[in-house]
Amino acid sequence: MPTEVQEETLTLEEILAGLKEMHRLILWNDDHNTFDHVIYCMIKYLDYNESQAEKIAWKVHNEGKCAVLEGSFTEMEIYRKILQQEGLTVSVD
């Protein structure tokens, strides 16, 4: 049985952005995720404790966004995809 491969293309801007040493994963406020779901995802995927995850959820709610992780572009892209699959609105800066 052949294996399907999903090809992802990057723009020149995305490639150049990948050359920066540190990138941030930004969690954005949206109208469809509950506090509980955001807290659950922060604990499960980013190893925050419950108190830290709750503070992040409130910051996103009150300020519209929150940087939740820093690291290489590749690492941030992996976490971005994971959190997007959970329905969260995230981007890499």
C-alpha positions as a Python dict, from the first residue, in 0.01 Angstrom:
ca = {
    (1, 'M'): (0, 0, 0),
    (2, 'P'): (154, 336, -101),
    (3, 'T'): (220, 592, 168),
    (4, 'E'): (67, 936, 122),
    (5, 'V'): (298, 1229, 183),
    (6, 'Q'): (160, 1573, 243),
    (7, 'E'): (391, 1834, 97),
    (8, 'E'): (411, 2172, 267),
    (9, 'T'): (559, 2469, 87),
    (10, 'L'): (710, 2768, 261),
    (11, 'T'): (733, 3126, 138),
    (12, 'L'): (1064, 3310, 125),
    (13, 'E'): (948, 3514, 425),
    (14, 'E'): (886, 3195, 625),
    (15, 'I'): (1227, 3053, 529),
    (16, 'L'): (1405, 3374, 627),
    (17, 'A'): (1207, 3388, 952),
    (18, 'G'): (1334, 3038, 1026),
    (19, 'L'): (1688, 3173, 1033),
    (20, 'K'): (1618, 3381, 1345),
    (21, 'E'): (1757, 3215, 1653),
    (22, 'M'): (1453, 3238, 1878),
    (23, 'H'): (1087, 3231, 1788),
    (24, 'R'): (776, 3259, 2001),
    (25, 'L'): (460, 3054, 1989),
    (26, 'I'): (167, 3295, 2026),
    (27, 'L'): (-171, 3180, 2155),
    (28, 'W'): (-456, 3406, 2036),
    (29, 'N'): (-796, 3470, 2185),
    (30, 'D'): (-1090, 3327, 1993),
    (31, 'D'): (-1461, 3283, 2038),
    (32, 'H'): (-1479, 2903, 2031),
    (33, 'N'): (-1230, 2763, 2286),
    (34, 'T'): (-1322, 2738, 2652),
    (35, 'F'): (-1091, 2825, 2940),
    (36, 'D'): (-1091, 2457, 3037),
    (37, 'H'): (-977, 2349, 2692),
    (38, 'V'): (-697, 2608, 2677),
    (39, 'I'): (-580, 2508, 3026),
    (40, 'Y'): (-595, 2138, 2933),
    (41, 'C'): (-381, 2196, 2621),
    (42, 'M'): (-124, 2407, 2806),
    (43, 'I'): (-84, 2133, 3068),
    (44, 'K'): (-86, 1838, 2828),
    (45, 'Y'): (136, 1970, 2548),
    (46, 'L'): (348, 2246, 2704),
    (47, 'D'): (398, 2101, 3055),
    (48, 'Y'): (256, 2401, 3239),
    (49, 'N'): (106, 2336, 3580),
    (50, 'E'): (-260, 2419, 3638),
    (51, 'S'): (-192, 2759, 3795),
    (52, 'Q'): (40, 2867, 3511),
    (53, 'A'): (-204, 2743, 3247),
    (54, 'E'): (-490, 2933, 3410),
    (55, 'K'): (-282, 3255, 3410),
    (56, 'I'): (-214, 3206, 3038),
    (57, 'A'): (-584, 3156, 2968),
    (58, 'W'): (-671, 3478, 3153),
    (59, 'K'): (-394, 3673, 2978),
    (60, 'V'): (-517, 3557, 2637),
    (61, 'H'): (-873, 3644, 2735),
    (62, 'N'): (-783, 3992, 2864),
    (63, 'E'): (-502, 4094, 2627),
    (64, 'G'): (-597, 3901, 2313),
    (65, 'K'): (-277, 3696, 2295),
    (66, 'C'): (7, 3546, 2495),
    (67, 'A'): (351, 3410, 2408),
    (68, 'V'): (342, 3057, 2549),
    (69, 'L'): (674, 2909, 2432),
    (70, 'E'): (1011, 3014, 2288),
    (71, 'G'): (1255, 2813, 2082),
    (72, 'S'): (1371, 2730, 1733),
    (73, 'F'): (1144, 2785, 1435),
    (74, 'T'): (1118, 2410, 1378),
    (75, 'E'): (1023, 2343, 1739),
    (76, 'M'): (762, 2622, 1740),
    (77, 'E'): (613, 2491, 1414),
    (78, 'I'): (572, 2145, 1566),
    (79, 'Y'): (388, 2285, 1867),
    (80, 'R'): (184, 2519, 1646),
    (81, 'K'): (57, 2224, 1444),
    (82, 'I'): (-22, 2022, 1757),
    (83, 'L'): (-217, 2306, 1919),
    (84, 'Q'): (-396, 2388, 1593),
    (85, 'Q'): (-511, 2026, 1574),
    (86, 'E'): (-661, 2083, 1919),
    (87, 'G'): (-852, 2380, 1776),
    (88, 'L'): (-643, 2657, 1933),
    (89, 'T'): (-552, 2969, 1738),
    (90, 'V'): (-172, 2993, 1738),
    (91, 'S'): (104, 3147, 1530),
    (92, 'V'): (483, 3163, 1529),
    (93, 'D'): (651, 3500, 1571),
}
